Coordinates of C-alpha atoms and ligand atoms in Angstrom, one line a residue:
X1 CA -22.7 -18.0 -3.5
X2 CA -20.8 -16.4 -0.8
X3 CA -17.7 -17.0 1.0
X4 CA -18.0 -18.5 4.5
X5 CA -14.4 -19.1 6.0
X6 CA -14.3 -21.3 8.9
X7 CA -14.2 -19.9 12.5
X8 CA -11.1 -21.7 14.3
X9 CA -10.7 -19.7 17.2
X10 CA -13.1 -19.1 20.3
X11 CA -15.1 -15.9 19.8
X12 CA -12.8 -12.7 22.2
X13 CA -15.0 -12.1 24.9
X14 CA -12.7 -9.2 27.0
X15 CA -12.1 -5.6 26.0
X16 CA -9.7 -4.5 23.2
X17 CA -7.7 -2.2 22.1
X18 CA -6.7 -2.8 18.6
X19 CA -4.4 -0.4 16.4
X20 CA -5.6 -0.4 12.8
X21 CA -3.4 0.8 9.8
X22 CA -4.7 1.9 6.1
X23 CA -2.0 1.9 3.1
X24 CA -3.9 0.9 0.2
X25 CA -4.4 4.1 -2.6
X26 CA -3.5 7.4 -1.3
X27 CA -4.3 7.7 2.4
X28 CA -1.3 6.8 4.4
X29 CA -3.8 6.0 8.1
X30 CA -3.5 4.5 11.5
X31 CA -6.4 5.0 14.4
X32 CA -6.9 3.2 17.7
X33 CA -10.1 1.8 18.9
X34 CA -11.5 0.4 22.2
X35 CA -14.9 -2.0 22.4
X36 CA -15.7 -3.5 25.3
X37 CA -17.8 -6.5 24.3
X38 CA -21.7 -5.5 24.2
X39 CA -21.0 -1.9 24.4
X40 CA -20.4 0.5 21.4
X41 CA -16.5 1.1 20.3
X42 CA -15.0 4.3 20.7
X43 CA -12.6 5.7 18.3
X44 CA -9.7 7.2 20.8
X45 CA -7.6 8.5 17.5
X46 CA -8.2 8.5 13.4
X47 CA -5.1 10.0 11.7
X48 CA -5.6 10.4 7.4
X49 CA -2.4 11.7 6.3
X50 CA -3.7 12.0 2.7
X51 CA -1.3 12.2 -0.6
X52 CA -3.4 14.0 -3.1
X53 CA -0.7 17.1 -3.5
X54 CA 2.0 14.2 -4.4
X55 CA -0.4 13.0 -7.1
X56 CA -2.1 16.1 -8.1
X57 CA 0.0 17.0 -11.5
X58 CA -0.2 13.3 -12.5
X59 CA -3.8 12.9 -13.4
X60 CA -4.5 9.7 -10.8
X61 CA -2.5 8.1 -7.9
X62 CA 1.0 6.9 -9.4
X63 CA 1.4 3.6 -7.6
X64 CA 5.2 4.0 -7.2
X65 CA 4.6 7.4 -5.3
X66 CA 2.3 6.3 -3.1
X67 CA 4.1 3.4 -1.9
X68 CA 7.1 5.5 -1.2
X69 CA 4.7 8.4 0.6
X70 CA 3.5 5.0 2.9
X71 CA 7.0 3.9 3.6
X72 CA 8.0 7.4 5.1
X73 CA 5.0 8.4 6.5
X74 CA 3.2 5.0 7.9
X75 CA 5.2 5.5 11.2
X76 CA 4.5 8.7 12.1
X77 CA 0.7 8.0 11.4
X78 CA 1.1 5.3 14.2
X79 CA 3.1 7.3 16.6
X80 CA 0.1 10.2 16.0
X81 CA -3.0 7.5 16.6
X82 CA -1.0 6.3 19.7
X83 CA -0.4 9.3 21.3
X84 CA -3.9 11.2 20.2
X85 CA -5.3 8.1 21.9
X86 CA -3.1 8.7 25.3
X87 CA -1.7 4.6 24.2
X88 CA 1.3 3.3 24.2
X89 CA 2.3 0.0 22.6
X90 CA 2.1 -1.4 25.8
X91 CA -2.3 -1.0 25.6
X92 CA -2.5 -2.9 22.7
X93 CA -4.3 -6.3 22.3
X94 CA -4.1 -6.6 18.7
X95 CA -2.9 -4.8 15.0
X96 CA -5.3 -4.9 12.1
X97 CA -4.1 -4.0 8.8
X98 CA -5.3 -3.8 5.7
X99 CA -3.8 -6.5 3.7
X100 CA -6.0 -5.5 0.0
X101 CA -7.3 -5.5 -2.6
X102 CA -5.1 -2.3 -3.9
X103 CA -1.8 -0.8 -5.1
X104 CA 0.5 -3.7 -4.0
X105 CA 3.4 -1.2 -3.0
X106 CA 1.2 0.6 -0.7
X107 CA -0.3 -2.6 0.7
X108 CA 3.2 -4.4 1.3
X109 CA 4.3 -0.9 3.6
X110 CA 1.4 -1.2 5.9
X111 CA 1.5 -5.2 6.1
X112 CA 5.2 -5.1 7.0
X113 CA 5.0 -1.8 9.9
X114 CA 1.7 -4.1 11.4
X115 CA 4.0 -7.5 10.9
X116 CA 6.9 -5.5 12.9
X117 CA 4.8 -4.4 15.6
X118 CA 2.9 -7.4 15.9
X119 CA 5.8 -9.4 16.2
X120 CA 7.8 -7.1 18.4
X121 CA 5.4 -7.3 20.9
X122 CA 4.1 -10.8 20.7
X123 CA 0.3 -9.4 19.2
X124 CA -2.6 -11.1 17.3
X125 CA -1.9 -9.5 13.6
X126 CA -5.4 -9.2 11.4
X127 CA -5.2 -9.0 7.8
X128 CA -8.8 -7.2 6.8
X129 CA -9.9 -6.7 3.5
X130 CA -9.8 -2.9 2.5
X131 CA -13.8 -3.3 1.5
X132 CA -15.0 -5.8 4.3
X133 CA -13.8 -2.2 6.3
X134 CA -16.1 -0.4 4.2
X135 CA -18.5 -2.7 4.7
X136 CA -18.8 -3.0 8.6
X137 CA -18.6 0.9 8.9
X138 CA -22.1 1.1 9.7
X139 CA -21.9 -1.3 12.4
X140 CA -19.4 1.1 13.5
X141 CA -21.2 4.4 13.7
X142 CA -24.6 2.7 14.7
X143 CA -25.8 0.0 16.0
X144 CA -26.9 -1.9 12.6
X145 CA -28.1 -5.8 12.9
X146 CA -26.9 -8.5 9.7
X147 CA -27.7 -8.7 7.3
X148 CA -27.9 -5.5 5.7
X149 CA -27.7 -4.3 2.0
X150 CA -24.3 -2.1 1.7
X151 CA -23.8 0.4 -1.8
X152 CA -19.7 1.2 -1.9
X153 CA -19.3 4.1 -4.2
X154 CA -15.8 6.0 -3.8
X155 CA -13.3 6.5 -6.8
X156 CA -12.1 3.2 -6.7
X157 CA -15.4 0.9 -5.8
X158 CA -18.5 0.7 -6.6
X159 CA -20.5 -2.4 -5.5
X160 CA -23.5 -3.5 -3.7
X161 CA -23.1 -5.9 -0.9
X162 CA -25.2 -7.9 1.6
X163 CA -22.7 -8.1 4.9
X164 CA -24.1 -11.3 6.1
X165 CA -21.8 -11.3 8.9
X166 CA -18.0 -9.8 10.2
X167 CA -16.4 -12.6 7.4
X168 CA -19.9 -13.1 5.0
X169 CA -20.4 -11.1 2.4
X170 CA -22.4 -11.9 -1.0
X171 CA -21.7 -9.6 -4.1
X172 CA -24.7 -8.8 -5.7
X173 CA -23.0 -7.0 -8.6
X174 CA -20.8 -3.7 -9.5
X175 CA -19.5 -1.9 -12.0
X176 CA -17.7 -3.5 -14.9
X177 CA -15.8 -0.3 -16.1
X178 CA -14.8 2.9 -14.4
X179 CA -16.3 3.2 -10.1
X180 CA -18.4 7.0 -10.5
X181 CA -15.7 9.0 -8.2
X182 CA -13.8 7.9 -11.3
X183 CA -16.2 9.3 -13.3
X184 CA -16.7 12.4 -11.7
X185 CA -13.3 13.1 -11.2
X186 CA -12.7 12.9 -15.1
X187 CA -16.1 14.9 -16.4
X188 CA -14.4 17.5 -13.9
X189 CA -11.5 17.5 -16.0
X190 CA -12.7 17.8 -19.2
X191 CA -14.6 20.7 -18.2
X192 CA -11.9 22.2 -17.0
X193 CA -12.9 21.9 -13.5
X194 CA -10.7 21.0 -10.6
X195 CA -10.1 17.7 -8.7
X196 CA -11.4 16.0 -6.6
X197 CA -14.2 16.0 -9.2
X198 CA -17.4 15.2 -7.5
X199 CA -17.4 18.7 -5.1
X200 CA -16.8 20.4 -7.7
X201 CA -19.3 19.0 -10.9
X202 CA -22.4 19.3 -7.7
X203 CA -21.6 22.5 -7.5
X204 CA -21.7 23.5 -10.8
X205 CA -24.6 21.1 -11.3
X206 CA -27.0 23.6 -8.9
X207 CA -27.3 25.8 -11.7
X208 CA -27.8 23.3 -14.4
X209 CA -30.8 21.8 -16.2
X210 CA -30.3 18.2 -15.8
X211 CA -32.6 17.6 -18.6
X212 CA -30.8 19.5 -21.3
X213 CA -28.6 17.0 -22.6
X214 CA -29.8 13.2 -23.4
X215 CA -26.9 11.5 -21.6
X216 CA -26.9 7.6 -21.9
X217 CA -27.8 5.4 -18.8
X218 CA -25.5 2.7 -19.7
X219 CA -27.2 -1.2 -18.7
X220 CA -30.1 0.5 -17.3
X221 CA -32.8 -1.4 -19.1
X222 CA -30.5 -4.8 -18.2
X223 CA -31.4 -7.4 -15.6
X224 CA -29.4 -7.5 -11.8
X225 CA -27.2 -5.1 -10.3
X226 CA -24.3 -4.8 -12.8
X227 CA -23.4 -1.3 -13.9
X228 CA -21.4 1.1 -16.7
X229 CA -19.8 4.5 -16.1
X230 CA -17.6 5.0 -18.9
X231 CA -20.0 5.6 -21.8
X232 CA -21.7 8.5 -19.7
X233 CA -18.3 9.9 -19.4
X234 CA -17.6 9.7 -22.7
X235 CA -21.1 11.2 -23.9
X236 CA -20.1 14.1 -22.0
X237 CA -17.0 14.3 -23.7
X238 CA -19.0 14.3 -27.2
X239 CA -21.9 16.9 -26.0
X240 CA -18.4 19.1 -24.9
X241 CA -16.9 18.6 -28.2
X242 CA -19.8 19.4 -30.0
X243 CA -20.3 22.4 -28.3
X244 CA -17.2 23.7 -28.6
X245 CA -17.1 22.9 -32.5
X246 CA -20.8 25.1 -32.3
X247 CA -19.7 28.0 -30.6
X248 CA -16.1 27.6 -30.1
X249 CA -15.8 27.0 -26.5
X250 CA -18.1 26.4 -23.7
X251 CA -20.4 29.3 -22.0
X252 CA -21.0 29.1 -17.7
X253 CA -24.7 27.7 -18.7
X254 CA -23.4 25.2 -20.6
X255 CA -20.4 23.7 -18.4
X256 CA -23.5 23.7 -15.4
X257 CA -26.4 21.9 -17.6
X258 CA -23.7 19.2 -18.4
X259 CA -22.6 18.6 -15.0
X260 CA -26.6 18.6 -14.1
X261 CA -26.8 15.8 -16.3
X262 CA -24.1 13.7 -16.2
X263 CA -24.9 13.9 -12.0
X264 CA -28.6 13.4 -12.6
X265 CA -27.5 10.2 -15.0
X266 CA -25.0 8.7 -12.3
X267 CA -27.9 9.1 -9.9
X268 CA -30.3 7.5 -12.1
X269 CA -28.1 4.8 -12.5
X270 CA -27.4 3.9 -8.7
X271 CA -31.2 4.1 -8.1
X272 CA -32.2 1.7 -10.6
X273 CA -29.8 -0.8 -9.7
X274 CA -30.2 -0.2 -6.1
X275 CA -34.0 -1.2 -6.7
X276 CA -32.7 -4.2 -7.8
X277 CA -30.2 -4.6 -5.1
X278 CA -33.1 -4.0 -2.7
X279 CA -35.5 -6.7 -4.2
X280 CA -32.3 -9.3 -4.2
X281 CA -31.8 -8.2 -0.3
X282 CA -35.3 -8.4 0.6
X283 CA -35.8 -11.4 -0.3
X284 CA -33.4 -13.0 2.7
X285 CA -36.5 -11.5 4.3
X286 CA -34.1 -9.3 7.1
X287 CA -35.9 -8.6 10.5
X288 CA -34.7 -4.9 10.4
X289 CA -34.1 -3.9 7.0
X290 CA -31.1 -1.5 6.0
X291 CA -29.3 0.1 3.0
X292 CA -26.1 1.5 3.8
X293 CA -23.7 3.7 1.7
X294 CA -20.1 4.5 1.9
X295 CA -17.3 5.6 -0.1
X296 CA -16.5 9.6 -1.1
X297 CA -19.5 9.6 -3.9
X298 CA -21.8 9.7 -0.7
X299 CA -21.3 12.8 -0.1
X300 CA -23.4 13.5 -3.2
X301 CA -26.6 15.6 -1.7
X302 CA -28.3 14.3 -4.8
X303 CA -27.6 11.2 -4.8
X304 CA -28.1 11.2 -0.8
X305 CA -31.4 12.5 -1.3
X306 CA -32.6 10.0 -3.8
X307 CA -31.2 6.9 -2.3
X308 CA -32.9 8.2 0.8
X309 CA -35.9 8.4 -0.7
X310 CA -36.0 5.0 -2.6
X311 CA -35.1 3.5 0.9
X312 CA -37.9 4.8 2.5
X313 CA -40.5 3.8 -0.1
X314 CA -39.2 0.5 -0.3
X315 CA -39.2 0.8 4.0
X316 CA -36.0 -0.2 4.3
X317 CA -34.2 2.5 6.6
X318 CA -31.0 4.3 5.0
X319 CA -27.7 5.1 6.7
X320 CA -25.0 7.1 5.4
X321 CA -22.1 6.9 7.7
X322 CA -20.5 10.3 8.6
X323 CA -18.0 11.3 5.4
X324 CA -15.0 11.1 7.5
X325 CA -15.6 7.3 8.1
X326 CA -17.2 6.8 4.7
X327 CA -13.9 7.4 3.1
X328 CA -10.4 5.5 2.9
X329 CA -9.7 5.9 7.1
X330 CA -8.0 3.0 9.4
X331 CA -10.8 3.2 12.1
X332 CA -12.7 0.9 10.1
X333 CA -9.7 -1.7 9.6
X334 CA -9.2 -1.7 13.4
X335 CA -13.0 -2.1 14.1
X336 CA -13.3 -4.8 10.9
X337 CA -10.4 -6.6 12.9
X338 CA -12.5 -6.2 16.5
X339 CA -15.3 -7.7 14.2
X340 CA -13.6 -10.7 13.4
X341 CA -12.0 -11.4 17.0
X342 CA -15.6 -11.0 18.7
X343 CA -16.6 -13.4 15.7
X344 CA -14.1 -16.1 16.6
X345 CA -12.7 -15.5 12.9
X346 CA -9.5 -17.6 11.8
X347 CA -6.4 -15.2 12.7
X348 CA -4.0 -17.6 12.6
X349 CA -3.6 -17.7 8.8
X350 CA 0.0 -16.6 6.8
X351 CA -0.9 -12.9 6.1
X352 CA -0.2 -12.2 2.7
X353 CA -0.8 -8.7 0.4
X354 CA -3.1 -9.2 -2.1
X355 CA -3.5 -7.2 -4.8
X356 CA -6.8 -8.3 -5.7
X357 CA -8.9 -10.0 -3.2
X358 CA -12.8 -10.2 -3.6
X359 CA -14.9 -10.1 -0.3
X360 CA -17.4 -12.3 -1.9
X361 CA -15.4 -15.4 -3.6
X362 CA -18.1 -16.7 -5.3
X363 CA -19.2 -14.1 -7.3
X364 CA -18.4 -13.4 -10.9
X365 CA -14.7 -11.7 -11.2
X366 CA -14.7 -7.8 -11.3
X367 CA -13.7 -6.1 -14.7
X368 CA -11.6 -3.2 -14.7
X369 CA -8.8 -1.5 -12.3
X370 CA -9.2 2.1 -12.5
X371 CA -6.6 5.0 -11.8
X372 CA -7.3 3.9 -8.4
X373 CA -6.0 0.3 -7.8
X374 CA -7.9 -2.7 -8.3
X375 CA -11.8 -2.9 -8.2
X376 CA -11.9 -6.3 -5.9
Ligands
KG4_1 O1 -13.8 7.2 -0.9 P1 -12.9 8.2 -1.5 O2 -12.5 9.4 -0.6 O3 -11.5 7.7 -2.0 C1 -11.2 6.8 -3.0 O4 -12.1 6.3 -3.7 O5 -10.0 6.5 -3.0 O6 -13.7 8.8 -2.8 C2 -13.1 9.8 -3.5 C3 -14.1 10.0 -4.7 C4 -13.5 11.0 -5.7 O7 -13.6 10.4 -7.0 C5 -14.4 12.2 -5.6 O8 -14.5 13.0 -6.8 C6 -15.7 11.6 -5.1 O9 -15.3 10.6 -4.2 N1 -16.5 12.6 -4.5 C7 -17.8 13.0 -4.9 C8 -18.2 14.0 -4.0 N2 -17.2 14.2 -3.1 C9 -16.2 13.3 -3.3 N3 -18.5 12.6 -6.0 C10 -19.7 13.1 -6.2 N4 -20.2 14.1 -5.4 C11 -19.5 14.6 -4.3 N5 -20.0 15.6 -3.6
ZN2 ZN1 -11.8 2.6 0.0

């Protein structure tokens, strides 16, 4: 079942300029976009002031950090989107913000700067859903027709989505434990590799045999599009242990077979469930079928490659979204806000900071909230 809100206002016809702003983990964001209706947007600024020094002795984002990093910093992201776009205030037709799911503190910053600008100058304010963002990314970068089948894989998400429209989205399933940046970023650091994980177990995985340790592919064998990272991180853990119990410690070869094969494993994983995701998205029988992915574990040249590869056999056609969009960014908030004004989306509605707030309300509730916030 997916959730279908009710459009109450009449579809924006003129061009627009809309301000969007990001505050939700660790990426304190603001970017400016312009779309003139039937033409493709432009993306006049994209400012990421990212936070990962503040957090980088702590193990994970510390959500009491990163709000206060959003309170000082959200205006000067704003003041550098407006004036890398050439804008003032004044240009404006609209403010999107995120409004969640994620680390309340962080949320509540960005909701209140957007409430105070809106206000101040009498604008349309747009509460967007941190993944619906994700989600219409492709729409931004090309010039992808609904529905299409979405895989969100960052440290914080992991789900697979059919974006029905700018406000339809249904859940097909996720992960019920840890989203595989998550993953990554912690088999990096219990071999004693640095963060962010995922750069750095790929490269150590190109001189690994992926077939030397028999890692677990957790819910493989089970039915739908539900998935499990934590017990491949944790067999990792063991093989480590073992190893270092062996020999006492761990040789180059072997730090590279294990991150061949926990990477192969996470890839195996996402390709079996994304057959499944394909069958469930086929089957609303789209006239130009698509798989998109977003979300930093993208820029995995493995997985990349073997998504890629499933999508064409299937003939579905594959779309990974340049890395600088697929990430946490505020381009996509302001275009998922454009989205919803050229939709005729309710914008009228009290905007509230939700912690939790899943794109698809029908669907099963999402397990888990990572080191990264909320799953949904
Ligand atoms: O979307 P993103 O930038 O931010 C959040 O999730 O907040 O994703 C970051 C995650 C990190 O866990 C990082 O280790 C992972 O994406 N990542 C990768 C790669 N590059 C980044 N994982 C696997 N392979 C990569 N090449
Ligand atoms: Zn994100």
């Amino acid at each position: 079942m997916s959730h279908t809100p009710q459009p109450s206002a009449s579809p924006v016809a003129g061009p627009l300029t809309v301000l969007g702003i990001e505050s939700s983990c660790d990426d304190t964001a603001a970017a400016v976009l312009r779309h003139d209706a039937g033409g493709r947007p432009e993306i006049l600024s994209n400012v990421v002031l990212g936070q990962a020094a503040l957090h980088a002795g702590f193990g994970g984002v510390v959500p009491e950090i990163a709000a206060r990093a959003h309170a000082e910093r959200l205006d000067h992201a704003v003041e550098g989107a407006l004036d890398q776009a050439g804008v003032t205030l004044d240009a404006l037709d609209a403010v999107a913000v995120t409004a969640g799911p994620g680390l309340i503190g962080g949320v509540l910053s960005g909701v209140m700067l957007a409430r105070g600008l809106a206000t101040a100058r009498g604008l349309p304010l747009i509460g967007v859903n941190h993944l619906a963002g994700h989600a219409l990314t492709p729409r931004l970068t090309d010039d992808v027709a609904f529905p299409y089948l979405m895989l969100l894989v960052s440290g914080g998400h992991c789900q697979f989505l059919i974006v029905h429209g700018a406000d339809r989205f249904t859940r097909l399933g996720g992960t019920i434990d840890d989203a595989p940046g998550e993953a990554f970023d912690k088999v990096a650091k219990l071999l004693g590799l640095p963060q962010p994980g995922g750069p750095a177990v790929e490269a150590e995985a190109r001189a690994g045999d992926p077939h030397r340790f028999a890692l677990p592919r957790p819910l493989a064998d089970r039915a739908g599009c539900d998935m499990s990272f934590s017990g491949l991180k944790t067999a990792v853990l063991r093989a480590r242990d073992r190893l270092v119990a062996d020999q006492g410690g761990l040789h180059a070869q072997d730090r590279a077979d294990l991150c061949a094969g926990f990477q192969a494993a996470v890839a195996d994983i996402l390709v079996r469930k994304t057959g499944a995701a394909l069958a469930l998205y086929r089957a609303e029988a789209p006239c130009a079928p698509l798989i998109a992915v977003a979300g930093g574990v993208a820029a995995n040249g493995v997985l990349r490659a073997r998504l890629a590869a499933q999508a064409e056999a299937a003939g579905v056609a594959f779309l990974a979204p340049p890395l600088a969009l697929c990430t946490d960014n505020a381009a996509m908030i302001a275009w998922a806000g454009i989205e919803r004004m050229r939709a005729g989306a309710a914008l009228d509605a009290p905007l509230v900071a939700r912690p939790r707030w899943p794109l698809d309300e029908g669907a099963a509730p999402m397990l888990g909230s990572g080191k990264r916030g909320v799953k949904a």
